[in-house]
PDB file of C-alpha atoms and ligand atoms in Angstrom:
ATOM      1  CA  UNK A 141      20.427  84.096  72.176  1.00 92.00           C
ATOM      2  CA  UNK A 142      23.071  84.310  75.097  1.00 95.00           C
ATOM      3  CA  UNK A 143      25.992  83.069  74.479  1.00 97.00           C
ATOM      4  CA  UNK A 144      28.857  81.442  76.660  1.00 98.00           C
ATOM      5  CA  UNK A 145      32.256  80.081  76.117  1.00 98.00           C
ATOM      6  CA  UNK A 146      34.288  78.413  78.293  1.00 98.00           C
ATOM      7  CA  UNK A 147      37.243  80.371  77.591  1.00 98.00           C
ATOM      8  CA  UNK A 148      40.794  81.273  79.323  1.00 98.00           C
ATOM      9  CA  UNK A 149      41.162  83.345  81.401  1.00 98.00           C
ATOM     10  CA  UNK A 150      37.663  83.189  82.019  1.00 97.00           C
ATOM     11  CA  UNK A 151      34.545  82.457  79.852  1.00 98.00           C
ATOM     12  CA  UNK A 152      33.379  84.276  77.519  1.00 98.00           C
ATOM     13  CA  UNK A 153      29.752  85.693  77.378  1.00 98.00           C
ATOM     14  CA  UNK A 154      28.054  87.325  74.529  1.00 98.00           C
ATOM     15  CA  UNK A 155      24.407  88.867  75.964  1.00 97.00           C
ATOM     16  CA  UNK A 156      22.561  87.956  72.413  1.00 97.00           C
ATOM     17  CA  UNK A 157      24.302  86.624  69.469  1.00 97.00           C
ATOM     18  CA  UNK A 158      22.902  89.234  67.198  1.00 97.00           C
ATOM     19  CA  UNK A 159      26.217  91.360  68.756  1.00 98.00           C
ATOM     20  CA  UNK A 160      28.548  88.683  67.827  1.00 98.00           C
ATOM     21  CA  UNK A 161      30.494  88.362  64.172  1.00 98.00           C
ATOM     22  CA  UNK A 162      33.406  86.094  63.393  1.00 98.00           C
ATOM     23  CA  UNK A 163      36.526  88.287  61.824  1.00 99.00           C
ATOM     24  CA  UNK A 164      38.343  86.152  59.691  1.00 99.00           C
ATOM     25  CA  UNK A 165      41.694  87.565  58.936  1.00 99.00           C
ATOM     26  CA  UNK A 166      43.936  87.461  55.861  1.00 98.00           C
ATOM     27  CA  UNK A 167      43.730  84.031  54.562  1.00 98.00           C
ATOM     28  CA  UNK A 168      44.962  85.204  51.356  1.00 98.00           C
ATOM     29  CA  UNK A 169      46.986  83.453  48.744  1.00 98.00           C
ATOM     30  CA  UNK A 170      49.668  85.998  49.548  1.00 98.00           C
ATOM     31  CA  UNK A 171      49.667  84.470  52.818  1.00 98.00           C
ATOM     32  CA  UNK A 172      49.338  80.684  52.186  1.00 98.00           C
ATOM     33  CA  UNK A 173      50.766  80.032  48.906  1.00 98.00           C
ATOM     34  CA  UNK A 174      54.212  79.296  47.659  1.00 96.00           C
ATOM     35  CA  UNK A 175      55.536  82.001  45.305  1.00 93.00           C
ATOM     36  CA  UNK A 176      53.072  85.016  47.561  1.00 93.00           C
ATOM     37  CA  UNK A 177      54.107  87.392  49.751  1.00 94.00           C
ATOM     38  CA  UNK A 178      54.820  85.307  53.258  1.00 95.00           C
ATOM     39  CA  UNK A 179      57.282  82.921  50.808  1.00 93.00           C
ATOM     40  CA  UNK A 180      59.326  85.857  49.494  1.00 91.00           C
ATOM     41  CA  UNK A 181      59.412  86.947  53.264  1.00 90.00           C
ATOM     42  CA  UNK A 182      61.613  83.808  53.443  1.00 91.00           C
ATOM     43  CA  UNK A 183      58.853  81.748  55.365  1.00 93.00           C
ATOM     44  CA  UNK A 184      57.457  78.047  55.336  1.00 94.00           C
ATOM     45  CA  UNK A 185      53.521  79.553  53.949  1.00 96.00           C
ATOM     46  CA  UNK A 186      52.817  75.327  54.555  1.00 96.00           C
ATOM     47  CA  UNK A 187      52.202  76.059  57.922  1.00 96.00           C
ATOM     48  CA  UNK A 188      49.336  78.058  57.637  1.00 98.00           C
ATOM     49  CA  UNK A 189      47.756  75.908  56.200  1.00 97.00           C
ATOM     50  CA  UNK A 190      46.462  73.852  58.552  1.00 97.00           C
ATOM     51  CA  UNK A 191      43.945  75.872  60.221  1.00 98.00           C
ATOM     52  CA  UNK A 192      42.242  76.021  57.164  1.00 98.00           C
ATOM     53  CA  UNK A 193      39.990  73.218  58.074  1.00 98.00           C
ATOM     54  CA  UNK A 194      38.914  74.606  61.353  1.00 98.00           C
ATOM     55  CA  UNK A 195      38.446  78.037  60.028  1.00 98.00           C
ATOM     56  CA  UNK A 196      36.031  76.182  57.696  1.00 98.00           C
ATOM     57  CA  UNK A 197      33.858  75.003  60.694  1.00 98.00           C
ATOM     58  CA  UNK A 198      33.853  78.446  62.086  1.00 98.00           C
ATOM     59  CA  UNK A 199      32.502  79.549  59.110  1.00 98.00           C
ATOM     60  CA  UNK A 200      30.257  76.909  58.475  1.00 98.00           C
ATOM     61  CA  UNK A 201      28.525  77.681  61.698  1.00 97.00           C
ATOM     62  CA  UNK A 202      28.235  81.116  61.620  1.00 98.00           C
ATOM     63  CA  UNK A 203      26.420  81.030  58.722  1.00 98.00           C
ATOM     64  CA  UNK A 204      24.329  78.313  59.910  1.00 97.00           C
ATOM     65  CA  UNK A 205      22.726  80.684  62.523  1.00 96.00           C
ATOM     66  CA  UNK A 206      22.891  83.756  60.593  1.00 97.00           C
ATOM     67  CA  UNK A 207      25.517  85.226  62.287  1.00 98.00           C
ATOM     68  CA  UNK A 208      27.822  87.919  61.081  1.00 98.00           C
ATOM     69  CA  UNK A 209      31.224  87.324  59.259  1.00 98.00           C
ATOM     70  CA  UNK A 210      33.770  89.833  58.071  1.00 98.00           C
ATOM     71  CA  UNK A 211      36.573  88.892  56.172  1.00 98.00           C
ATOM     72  CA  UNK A 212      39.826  91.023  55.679  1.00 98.00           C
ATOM     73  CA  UNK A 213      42.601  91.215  52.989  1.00 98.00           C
ATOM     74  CA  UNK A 214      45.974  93.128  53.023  1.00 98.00           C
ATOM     75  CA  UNK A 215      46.702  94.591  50.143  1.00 98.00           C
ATOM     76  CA  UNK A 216      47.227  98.569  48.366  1.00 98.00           C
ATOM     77  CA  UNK A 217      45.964 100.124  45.158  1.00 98.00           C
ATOM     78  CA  UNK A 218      47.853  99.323  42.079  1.00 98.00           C
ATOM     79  CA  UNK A 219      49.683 102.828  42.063  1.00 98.00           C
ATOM     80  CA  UNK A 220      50.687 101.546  45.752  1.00 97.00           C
ATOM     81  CA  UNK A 221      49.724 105.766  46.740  1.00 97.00           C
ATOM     82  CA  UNK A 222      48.435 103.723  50.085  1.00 97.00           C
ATOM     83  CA  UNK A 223      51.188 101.837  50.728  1.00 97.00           C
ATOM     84  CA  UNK A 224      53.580 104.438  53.231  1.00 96.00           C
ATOM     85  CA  UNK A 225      57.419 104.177  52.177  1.00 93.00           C
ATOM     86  CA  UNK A 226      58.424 102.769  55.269  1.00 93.00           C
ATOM     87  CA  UNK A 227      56.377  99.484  54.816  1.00 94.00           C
ATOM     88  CA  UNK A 228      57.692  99.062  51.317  1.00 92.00           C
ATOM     89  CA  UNK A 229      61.187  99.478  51.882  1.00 88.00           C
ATOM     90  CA  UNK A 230      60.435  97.009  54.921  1.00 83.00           C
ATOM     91  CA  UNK A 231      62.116  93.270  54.376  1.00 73.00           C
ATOM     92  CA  UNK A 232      64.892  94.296  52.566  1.00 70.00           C
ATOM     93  CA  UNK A 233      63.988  90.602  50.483  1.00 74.00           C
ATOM     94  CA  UNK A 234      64.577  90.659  46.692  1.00 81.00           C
ATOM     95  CA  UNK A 235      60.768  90.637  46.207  1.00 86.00           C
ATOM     96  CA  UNK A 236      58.917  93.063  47.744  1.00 91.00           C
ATOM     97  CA  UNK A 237      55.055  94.882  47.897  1.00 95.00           C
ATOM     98  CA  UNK A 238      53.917  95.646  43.916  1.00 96.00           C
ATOM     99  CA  UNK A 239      56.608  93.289  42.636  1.00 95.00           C
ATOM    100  CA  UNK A 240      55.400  90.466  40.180  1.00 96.00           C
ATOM    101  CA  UNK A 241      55.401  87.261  41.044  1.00 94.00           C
ATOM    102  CA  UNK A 242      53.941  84.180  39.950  1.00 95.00           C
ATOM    103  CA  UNK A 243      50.591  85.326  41.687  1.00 96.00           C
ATOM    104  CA  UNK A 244      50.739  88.851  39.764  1.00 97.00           C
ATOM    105  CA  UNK A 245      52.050  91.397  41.810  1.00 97.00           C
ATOM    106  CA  UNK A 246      52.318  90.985  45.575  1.00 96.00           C
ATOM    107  CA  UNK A 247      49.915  92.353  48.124  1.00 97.00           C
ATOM    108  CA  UNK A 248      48.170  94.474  45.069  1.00 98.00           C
ATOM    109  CA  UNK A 249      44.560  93.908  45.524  1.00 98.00           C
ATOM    110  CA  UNK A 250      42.929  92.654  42.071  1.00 98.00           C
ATOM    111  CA  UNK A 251      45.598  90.201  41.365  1.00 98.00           C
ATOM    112  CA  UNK A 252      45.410  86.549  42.112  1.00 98.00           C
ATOM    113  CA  UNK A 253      47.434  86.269  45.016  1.00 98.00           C
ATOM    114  CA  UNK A 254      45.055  88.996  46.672  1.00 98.00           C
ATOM    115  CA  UNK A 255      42.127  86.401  46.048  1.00 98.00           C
ATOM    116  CA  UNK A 256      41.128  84.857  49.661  1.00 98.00           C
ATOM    117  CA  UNK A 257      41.809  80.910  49.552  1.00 98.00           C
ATOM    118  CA  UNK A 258      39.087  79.228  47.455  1.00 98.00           C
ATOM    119  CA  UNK A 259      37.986  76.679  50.515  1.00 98.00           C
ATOM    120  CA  UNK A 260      37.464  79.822  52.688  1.00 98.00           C
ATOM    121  CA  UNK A 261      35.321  81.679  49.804  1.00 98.00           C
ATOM    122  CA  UNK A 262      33.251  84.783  50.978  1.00 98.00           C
ATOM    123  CA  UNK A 263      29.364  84.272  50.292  1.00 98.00           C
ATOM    124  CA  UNK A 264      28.671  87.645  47.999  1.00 96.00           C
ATOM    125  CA  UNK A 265      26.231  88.840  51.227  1.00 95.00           C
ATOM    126  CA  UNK A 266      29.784  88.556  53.723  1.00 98.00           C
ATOM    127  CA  UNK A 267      31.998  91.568  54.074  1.00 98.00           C
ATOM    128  CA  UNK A 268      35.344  91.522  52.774  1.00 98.00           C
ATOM    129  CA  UNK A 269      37.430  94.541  54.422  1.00 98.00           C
ATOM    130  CA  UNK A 270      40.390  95.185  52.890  1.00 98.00           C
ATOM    131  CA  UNK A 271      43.463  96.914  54.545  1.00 98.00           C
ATOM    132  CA  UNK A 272      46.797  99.002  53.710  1.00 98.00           C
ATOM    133  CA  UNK A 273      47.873  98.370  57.294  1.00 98.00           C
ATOM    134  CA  UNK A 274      48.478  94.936  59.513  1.00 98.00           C
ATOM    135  CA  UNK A 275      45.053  96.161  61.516  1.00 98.00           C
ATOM    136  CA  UNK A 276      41.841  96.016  59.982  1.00 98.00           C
ATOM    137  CA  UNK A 277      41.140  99.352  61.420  1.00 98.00           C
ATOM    138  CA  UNK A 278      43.139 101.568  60.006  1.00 98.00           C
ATOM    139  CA  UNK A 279      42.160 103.046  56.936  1.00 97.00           C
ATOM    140  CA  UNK A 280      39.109 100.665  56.619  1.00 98.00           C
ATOM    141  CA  UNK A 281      35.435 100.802  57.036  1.00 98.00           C
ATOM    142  CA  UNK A 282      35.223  98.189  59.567  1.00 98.00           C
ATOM    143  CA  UNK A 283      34.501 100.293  62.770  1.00 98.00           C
ATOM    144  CA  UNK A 284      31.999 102.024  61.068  1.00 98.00           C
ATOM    145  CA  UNK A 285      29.917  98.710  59.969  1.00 98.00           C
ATOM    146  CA  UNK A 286      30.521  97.480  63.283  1.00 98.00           C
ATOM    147  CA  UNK A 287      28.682 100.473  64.608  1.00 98.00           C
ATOM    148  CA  UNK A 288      26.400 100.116  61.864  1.00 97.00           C
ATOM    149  CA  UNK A 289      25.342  96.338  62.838  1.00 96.00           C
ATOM    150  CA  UNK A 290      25.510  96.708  66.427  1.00 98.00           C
ATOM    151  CA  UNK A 291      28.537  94.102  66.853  1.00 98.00           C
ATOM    152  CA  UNK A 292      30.413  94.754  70.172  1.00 98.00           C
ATOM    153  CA  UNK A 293      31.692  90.959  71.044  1.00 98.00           C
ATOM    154  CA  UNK A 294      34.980  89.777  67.861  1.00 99.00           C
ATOM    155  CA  UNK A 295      35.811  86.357  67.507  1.00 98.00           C
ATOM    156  CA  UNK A 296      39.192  86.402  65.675  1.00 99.00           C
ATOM    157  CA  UNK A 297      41.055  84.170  63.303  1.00 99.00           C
ATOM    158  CA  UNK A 298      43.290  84.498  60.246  1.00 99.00           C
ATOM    159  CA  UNK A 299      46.717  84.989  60.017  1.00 98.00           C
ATOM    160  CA  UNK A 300      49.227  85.548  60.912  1.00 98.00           C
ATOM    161  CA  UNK A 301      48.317  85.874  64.775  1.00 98.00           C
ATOM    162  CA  UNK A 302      51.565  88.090  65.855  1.00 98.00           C
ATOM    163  CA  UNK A 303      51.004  90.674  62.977  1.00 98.00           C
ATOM    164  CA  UNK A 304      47.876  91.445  61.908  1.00 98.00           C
ATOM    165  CA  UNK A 305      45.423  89.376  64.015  1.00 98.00           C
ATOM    166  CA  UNK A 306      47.121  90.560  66.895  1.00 98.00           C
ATOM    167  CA  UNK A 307      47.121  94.402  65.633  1.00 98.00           C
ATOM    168  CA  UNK A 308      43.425  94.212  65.076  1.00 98.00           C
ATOM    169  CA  UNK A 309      42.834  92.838  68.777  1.00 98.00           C
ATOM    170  CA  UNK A 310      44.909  95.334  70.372  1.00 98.00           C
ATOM    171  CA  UNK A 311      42.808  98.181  68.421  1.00 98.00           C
ATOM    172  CA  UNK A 312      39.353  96.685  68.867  1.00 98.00           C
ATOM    173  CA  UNK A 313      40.530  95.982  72.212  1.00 98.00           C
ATOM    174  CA  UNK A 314      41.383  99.913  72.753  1.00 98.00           C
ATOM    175  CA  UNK A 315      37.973 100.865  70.791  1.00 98.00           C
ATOM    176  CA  UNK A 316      35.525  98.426  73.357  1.00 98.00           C
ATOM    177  CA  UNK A 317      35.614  95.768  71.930  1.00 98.00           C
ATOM    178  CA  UNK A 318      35.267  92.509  73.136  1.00 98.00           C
ATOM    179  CA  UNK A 319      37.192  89.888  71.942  1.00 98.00           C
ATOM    180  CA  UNK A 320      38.146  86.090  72.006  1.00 98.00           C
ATOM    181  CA  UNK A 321      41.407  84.775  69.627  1.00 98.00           C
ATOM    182  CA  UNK A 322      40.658  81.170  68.688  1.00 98.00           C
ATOM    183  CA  UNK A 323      43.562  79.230  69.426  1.00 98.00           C
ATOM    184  CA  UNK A 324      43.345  76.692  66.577  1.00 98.00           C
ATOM    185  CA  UNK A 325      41.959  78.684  64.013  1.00 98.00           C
ATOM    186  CA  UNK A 326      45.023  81.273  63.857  1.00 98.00           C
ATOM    187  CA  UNK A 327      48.617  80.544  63.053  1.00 98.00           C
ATOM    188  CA  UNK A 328      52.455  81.516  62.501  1.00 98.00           C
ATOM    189  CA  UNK A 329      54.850  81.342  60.409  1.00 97.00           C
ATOM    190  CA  UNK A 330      57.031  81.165  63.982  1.00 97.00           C
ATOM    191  CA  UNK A 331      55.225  78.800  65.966  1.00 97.00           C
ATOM    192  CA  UNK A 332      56.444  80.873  69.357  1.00 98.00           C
ATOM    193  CA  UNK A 333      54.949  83.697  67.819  1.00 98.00           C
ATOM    194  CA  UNK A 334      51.446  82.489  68.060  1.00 98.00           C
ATOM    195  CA  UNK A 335      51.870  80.552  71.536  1.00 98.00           C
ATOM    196  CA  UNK A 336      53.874  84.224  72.796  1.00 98.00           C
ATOM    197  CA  UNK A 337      50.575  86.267  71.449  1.00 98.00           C
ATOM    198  CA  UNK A 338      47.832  83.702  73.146  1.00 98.00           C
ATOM    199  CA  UNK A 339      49.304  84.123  76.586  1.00 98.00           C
ATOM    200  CA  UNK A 340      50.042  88.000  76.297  1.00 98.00           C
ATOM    201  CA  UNK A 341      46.229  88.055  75.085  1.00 98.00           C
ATOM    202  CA  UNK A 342      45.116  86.263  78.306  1.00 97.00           C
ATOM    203  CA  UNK A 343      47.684  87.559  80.732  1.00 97.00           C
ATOM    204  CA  UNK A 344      46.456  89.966  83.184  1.00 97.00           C
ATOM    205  CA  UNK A 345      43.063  88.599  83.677  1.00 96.00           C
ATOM    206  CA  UNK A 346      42.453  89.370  80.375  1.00 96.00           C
ATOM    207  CA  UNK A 347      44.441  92.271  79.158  1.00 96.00           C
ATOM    208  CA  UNK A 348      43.646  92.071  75.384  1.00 98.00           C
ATOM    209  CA  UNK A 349      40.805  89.788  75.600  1.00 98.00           C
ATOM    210  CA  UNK A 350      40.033  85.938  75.942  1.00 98.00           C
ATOM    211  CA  UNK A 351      40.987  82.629  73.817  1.00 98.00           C
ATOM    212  CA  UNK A 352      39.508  79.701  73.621  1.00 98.00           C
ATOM    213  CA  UNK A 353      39.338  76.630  71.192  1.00 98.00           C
ATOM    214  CA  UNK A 354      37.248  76.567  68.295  1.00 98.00           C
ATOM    215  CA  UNK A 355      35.152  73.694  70.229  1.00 98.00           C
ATOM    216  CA  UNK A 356      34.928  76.121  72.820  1.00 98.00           C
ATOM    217  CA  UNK A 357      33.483  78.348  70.293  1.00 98.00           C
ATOM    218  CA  UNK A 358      31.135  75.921  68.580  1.00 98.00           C
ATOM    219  CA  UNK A 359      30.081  74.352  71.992  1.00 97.00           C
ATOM    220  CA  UNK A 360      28.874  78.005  73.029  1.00 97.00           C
ATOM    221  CA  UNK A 361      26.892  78.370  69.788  1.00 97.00           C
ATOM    222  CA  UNK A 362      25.153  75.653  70.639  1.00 94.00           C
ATOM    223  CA  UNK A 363      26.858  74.305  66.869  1.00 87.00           C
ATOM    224  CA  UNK A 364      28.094  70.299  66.657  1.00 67.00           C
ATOM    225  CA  UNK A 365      32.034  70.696  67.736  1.00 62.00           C
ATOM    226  CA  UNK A 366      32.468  67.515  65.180  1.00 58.00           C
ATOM    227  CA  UNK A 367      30.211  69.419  62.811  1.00 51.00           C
ATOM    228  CA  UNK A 368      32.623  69.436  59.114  1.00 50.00           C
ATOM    229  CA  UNK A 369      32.577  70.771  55.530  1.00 49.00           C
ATOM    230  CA  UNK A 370      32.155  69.289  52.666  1.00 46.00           C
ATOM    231  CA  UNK A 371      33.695  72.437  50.445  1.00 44.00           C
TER     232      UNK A 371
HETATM  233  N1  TIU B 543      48.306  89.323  57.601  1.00 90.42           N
HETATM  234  C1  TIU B 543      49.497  89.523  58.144  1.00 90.42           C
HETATM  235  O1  TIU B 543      49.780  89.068  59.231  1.00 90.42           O
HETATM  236  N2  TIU B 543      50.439  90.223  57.391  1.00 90.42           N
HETATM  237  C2  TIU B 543      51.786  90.066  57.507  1.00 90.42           C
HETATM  238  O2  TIU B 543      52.552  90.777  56.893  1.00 90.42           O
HETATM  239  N3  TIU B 543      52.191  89.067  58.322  1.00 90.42           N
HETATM  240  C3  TIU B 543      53.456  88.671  58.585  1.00 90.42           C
HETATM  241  O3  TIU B 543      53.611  87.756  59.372  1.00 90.42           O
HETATM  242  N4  TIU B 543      54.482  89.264  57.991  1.00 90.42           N
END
């Protein structure tokens, strides 16, 4: 099925759908919860929150037309032999990468705060990459099952959309990708942040790659913009 959404700076077409798969980044308890990583950071995690609904309609409708969903998670091997010394002495916060907290240690896959959100729950069939880096390239298999699948058209959410959503656009970007950020399905902790990284995205005619609402989105699908969840 073609696909087109109105999207800035332009719309955005997808020649069958079959090439398509949401990427939903990092919506991690590390991320969103108090006592995780983004709260030892020294942020307010309570904003991030509230995309969590619309993400939720994203994936409700991708998997109501059998379309393809990745997931990501940041996070290194308990020995931390994949985490590179310059991103753990990075922060200089009294809590850092492998330190316990009250959602086991931080960014250490296994432990709870490396669990993705329970609303936003992969299906066992979905994908879950997971990262040592901010892009979900690096060190990952994701380019490869992209190849695998056939997928050359990302739509992006997640968090946080300066770091590691926008990292991952950039790369897929560079690797031919196409790729459309959804507006209100990614946030900030530093709401200028995300509004900075939607226009750099779109400047240029395009430079990194489209955005667009996530009505946009559902209107191109052909999916109910008003569609909800009941999870
Ligand atoms: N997922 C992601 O963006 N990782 C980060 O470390 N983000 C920050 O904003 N620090």
């Amino acid at each position: 099925m073609l696909v087109t959404i109105q999207a800035q700076p332009y719309p955005y077409v997808v020649p069958d759908s079959s090439k398509l798969a949401l990427v939903i980044m990092d919506m991690q308890r590390d991320f969103l919860d108090p006592g995780g990583f983004g709260d030892a950071l020294g942020h307010d995690v309570s904003r991030l929150r509230t995309i969590v609904p619309t993400v939720q309609r994203l994936q409700q409708a991708f998997r109501q037309q059998g379309l393809t969903i990745f997931q990501t998670v940041e996070g290194h091997r308990p020995n931390l032999a994949d985490c590179p010394p310059a991103k753990l002495q990075r922060g200089r916060r009294d809590l850092t990468i492998g330190d316990r907290g009250p959602m086991g240690r931080m960014l250490v896959l296994g432990e709870p705060g490396s669990a993705i959100i329970p609303e936003l729950a992969p299906l066992p069939q979905e994908t879950v990459i997971t990262k040592p880096g901010k892009g979900a390239f690096y060190n990952t298999h994701l380019g490869f099952l992209l190849q695998t699948y056939d997928i050359s058209h990302l739509i992006l959410a997640g968090v946080t959309t300066e770091v590691c959503v926008q990292t991952t656009m950039r790369d897929a970007n560079d690797r031919g990708y196409e790729c459309l950020l959804v507006d209100d399905a990614t946030e900030s902790y530093v709401p200028e942040f995300k509004q900075a990284t939607l226009a750099m995205v779109r400047a240029q005619g395009g430079t990194v790659g489209w955005t667009a609402t996530a009505d946009q989105v559902l209107a191109g699908l052909g999916a109910s913009p008003l569609s909800t969840t009941t999870s």
